Amino acid sequence: DYVAQDGISASCHQPCLRIILDGANGGYGTNAMGSYFLQEGYHEAEPYFQHESGYYFLYVYTSSSSGNKYWNVGSVLGSSSVALYGVYASLDPEATETWLAYDGSNWVAQDQVAASCSCLILKMTDEFG
């Protein structure tokens, strides 16, 4: 049995080692859904993730024309040609509020798609840190 202990908590160890991209997507970008694992090294001085299939990457992309940053999901690391993208809010892809997918003619908001950190390493803390 588990016994509750006041003052003890568990939290994800940062940075996140696995991002799960999931949610109802209207059938667009379906193959890009799933688990993304943090990779060694950096792309544009930012961490990046690779899909469990090995085919897709989740990475920060900076538009050369506008300077805006995006979280991109594509088969070529660093490409602007993507399956899904979201406006960059922070180094944490979980902060991306809306992901968009291409329906063949337009970029369509995928309101149910979200990125979440799945803890592979937990950090246990007590009232003393």
XYZ file of C-alpha atoms in Angstrom:
129
model
C 0.000 0.000 0.000
C 0.980 3.597 -0.621
C 1.078 6.011 2.266
C 0.586 9.740 1.638
C 3.455 11.861 2.887
C 2.924 15.593 3.382
C 5.664 17.745 1.873
C 6.893 15.150 -0.667
C 6.210 15.580 -4.374
C 7.305 14.199 -7.730
C 7.850 16.257 -10.872
C 9.231 15.690 -14.347
C 12.967 16.039 -14.662
C 13.668 18.856 -17.117
C 14.343 19.073 -19.938
C 11.624 16.749 -21.066
C 13.054 13.585 -22.607
C 9.860 12.495 -24.397
C 7.113 14.634 -25.934
C 3.817 13.037 -26.896
C 1.917 14.747 -29.715
C -1.663 13.525 -29.638
C -5.315 14.462 -30.090
C -8.132 14.477 -32.648
C -6.625 15.897 -35.831
C -9.265 15.704 -38.545
C -7.174 13.068 -40.326
C -4.333 15.502 -41.126
C -0.800 14.754 -39.976
C -1.925 11.486 -38.401
C 1.400 9.727 -39.038
C 3.195 12.515 -37.173
C 1.298 11.826 -33.940
C 3.036 9.824 -31.249
C 6.180 9.925 -29.132
C 9.188 12.145 -29.831
C 12.446 11.538 -27.999
C 15.018 14.188 -27.143
C 18.138 13.866 -29.317
C 21.748 14.661 -28.549
C 22.958 17.914 -30.019
C 21.027 20.954 -31.127
C 19.260 22.441 -34.136
C 19.354 26.268 -34.336
C 20.851 26.217 -30.807
C 17.664 24.521 -29.522
C 17.013 20.913 -28.480
C 15.099 18.748 -30.935
C 13.178 15.471 -30.816
C 12.821 12.487 -33.165
C 9.600 10.507 -33.677
C 9.452 6.919 -32.466
C 9.287 5.804 -36.133
C 12.519 7.655 -36.917
C 10.754 9.476 -39.762
C 9.655 12.786 -38.195
C 11.395 15.471 -36.166
C 9.979 18.035 -33.746
C 12.179 21.124 -33.837
C 12.272 24.887 -33.522
C 12.231 26.686 -36.868
C 12.859 30.397 -37.387
C 11.334 31.966 -40.495
C 14.004 33.760 -42.525
C 11.431 36.252 -43.832
C 9.584 37.177 -40.617
C 11.971 36.053 -37.879
C 9.026 34.300 -36.166
C 9.707 30.990 -34.409
C 7.629 27.825 -34.769
C 7.617 24.292 -33.429
C 7.710 22.281 -36.668
C 7.001 18.601 -37.252
C 8.574 17.392 -40.475
C 10.556 14.604 -42.080
C 13.622 16.794 -42.742
C 15.213 18.468 -39.725
C 15.236 22.230 -40.309
C 12.854 22.259 -43.278
C 9.932 24.665 -43.604
C 7.977 21.900 -45.387
C 6.100 20.234 -42.517
C 3.222 17.959 -41.536
C 2.260 20.104 -38.517
C 3.415 23.314 -36.908
C 2.631 25.496 -33.920
C 3.617 29.037 -32.998
C 6.602 28.953 -30.645
C 5.654 30.113 -27.141
C 8.681 28.781 -25.266
C 11.395 26.146 -25.293
C 8.697 23.805 -24.010
C 6.470 22.527 -26.866
C 3.714 21.927 -24.279
C 3.216 25.715 -24.251
C 2.109 25.687 -27.906
C -1.600 26.458 -27.784
C -2.610 25.610 -31.363
C -1.115 23.185 -33.852
C -1.923 23.508 -37.556
C -1.990 20.877 -40.316
C -2.243 21.248 -44.094
C -5.484 19.882 -45.558
C -4.297 20.016 -49.169
C -5.181 23.657 -49.747
C -5.082 25.474 -46.384
C -3.474 25.325 -42.945
C -6.196 24.224 -40.530
C -6.095 24.654 -36.746
C -6.091 21.326 -34.936
C -7.660 22.443 -31.666
C -7.545 19.005 -30.050
C -3.863 18.335 -30.790
C -1.487 18.999 -27.919
C 2.103 18.281 -26.968
C 2.729 16.873 -23.512
C 5.838 15.863 -21.639
C 5.850 12.250 -20.589
C 8.135 11.751 -17.633
C 10.800 9.139 -18.079
C 12.726 10.443 -15.081
C 10.997 11.680 -11.944
C 12.607 14.053 -9.517
C 11.496 13.419 -5.946
C 11.628 16.364 -3.576
C 10.711 16.931 0.021
C 10.267 20.068 2.051
C 14.073 20.427 2.206
C 14.540 20.377 -1.574
